[in-house]
XYZ file of C-alpha atoms in Angstrom:
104
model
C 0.000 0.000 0.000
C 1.330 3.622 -0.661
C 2.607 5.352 2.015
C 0.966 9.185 3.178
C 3.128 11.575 3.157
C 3.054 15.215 4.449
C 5.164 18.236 4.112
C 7.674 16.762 7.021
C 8.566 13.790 5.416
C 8.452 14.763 1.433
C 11.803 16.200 0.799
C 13.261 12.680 1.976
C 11.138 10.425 0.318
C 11.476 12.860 -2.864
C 15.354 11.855 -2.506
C 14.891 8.310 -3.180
C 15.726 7.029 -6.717
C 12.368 7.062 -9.278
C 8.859 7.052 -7.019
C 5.639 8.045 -8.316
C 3.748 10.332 -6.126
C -0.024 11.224 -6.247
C -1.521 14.079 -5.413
C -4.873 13.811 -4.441
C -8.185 14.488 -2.638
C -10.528 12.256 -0.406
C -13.665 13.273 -2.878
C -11.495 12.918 -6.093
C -14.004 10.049 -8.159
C -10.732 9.575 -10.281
C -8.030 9.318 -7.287
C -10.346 6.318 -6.002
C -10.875 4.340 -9.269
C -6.808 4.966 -9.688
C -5.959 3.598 -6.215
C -6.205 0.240 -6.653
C -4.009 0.438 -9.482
C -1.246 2.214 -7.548
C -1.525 0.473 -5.000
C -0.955 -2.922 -7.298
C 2.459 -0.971 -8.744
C 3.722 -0.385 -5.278
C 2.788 -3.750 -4.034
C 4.700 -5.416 -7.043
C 7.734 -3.515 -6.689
C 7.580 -1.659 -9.946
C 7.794 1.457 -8.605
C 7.133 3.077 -5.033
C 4.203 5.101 -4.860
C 3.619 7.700 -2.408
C 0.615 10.073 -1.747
C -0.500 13.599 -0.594
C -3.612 14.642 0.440
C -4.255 17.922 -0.822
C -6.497 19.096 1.947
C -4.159 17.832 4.633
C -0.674 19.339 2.694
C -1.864 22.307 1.066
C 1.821 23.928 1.078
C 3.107 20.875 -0.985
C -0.125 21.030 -3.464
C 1.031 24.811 -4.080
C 4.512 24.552 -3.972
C 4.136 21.940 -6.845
C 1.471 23.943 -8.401
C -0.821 20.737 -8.309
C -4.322 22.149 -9.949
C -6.233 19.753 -10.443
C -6.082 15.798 -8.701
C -5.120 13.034 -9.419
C -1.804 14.654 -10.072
C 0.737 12.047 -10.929
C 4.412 13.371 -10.759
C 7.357 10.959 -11.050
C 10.789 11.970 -9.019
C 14.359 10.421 -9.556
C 16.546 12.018 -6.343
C 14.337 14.776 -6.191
C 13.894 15.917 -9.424
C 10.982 15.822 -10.935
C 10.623 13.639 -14.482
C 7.433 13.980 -15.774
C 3.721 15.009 -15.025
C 0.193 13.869 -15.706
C -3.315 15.158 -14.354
C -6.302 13.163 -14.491
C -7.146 9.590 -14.435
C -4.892 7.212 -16.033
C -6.357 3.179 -17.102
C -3.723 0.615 -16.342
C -2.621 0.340 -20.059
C -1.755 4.025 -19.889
C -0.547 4.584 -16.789
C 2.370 1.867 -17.812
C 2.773 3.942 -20.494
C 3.054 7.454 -18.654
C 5.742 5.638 -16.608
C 7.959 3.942 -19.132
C 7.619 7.601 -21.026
C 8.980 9.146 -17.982
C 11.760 6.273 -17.704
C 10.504 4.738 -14.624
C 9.961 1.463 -15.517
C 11.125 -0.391 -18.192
């Protein structure tokens, strides 16, 4: 299962090689029909997957200028790789992620 993070423990788990954050909200239709499929990536050991609750870590949703939710936003030691908002099937999500070089 992906792990909650808030603005104390982001920078750190930013710095870990590629992870796949989500940005979302608890009354986000699309952040619930995409859980189970992050979830499934994390639990695999693709990638790890990490999420913020917008409502609860409102400084990280600005200071990454997230607009909209699901935000998707892959890091590789803190920098960020690439971006997608809005809900992703499995077929494209893969996709998303080998664009951004996360997964082979």
């Amino acid at each position: 299962m992906a792990k909650v993070l808030h603005e104390e423990d982001f920078a750190q788990s930013i710095a870990e090689d590629k992870i796949l954050v989500e940005f979302y909200s608890d009354s986000c239709v699309p952040c619930k029909r995409m859980s189970p499929l992050l979830a499934q990536l994390d639990e695999d050991g693709i990638i790890p997957v990490y999420k913020v609750n917008i409502a609860h870590s409102r400084s990280l949703a600005v200071d990454y200028e997230v607009q909209s939710t699901p935000t998707l936003i892959v890091f590789d030691n803190g920098s960020e790789l690439a971006r997608n908002h809005g809900y992703l099937n499995k077929a494209k999500l893969h996709q998303f992620l080998k664009e951004a070089g996360a997964i082979q």
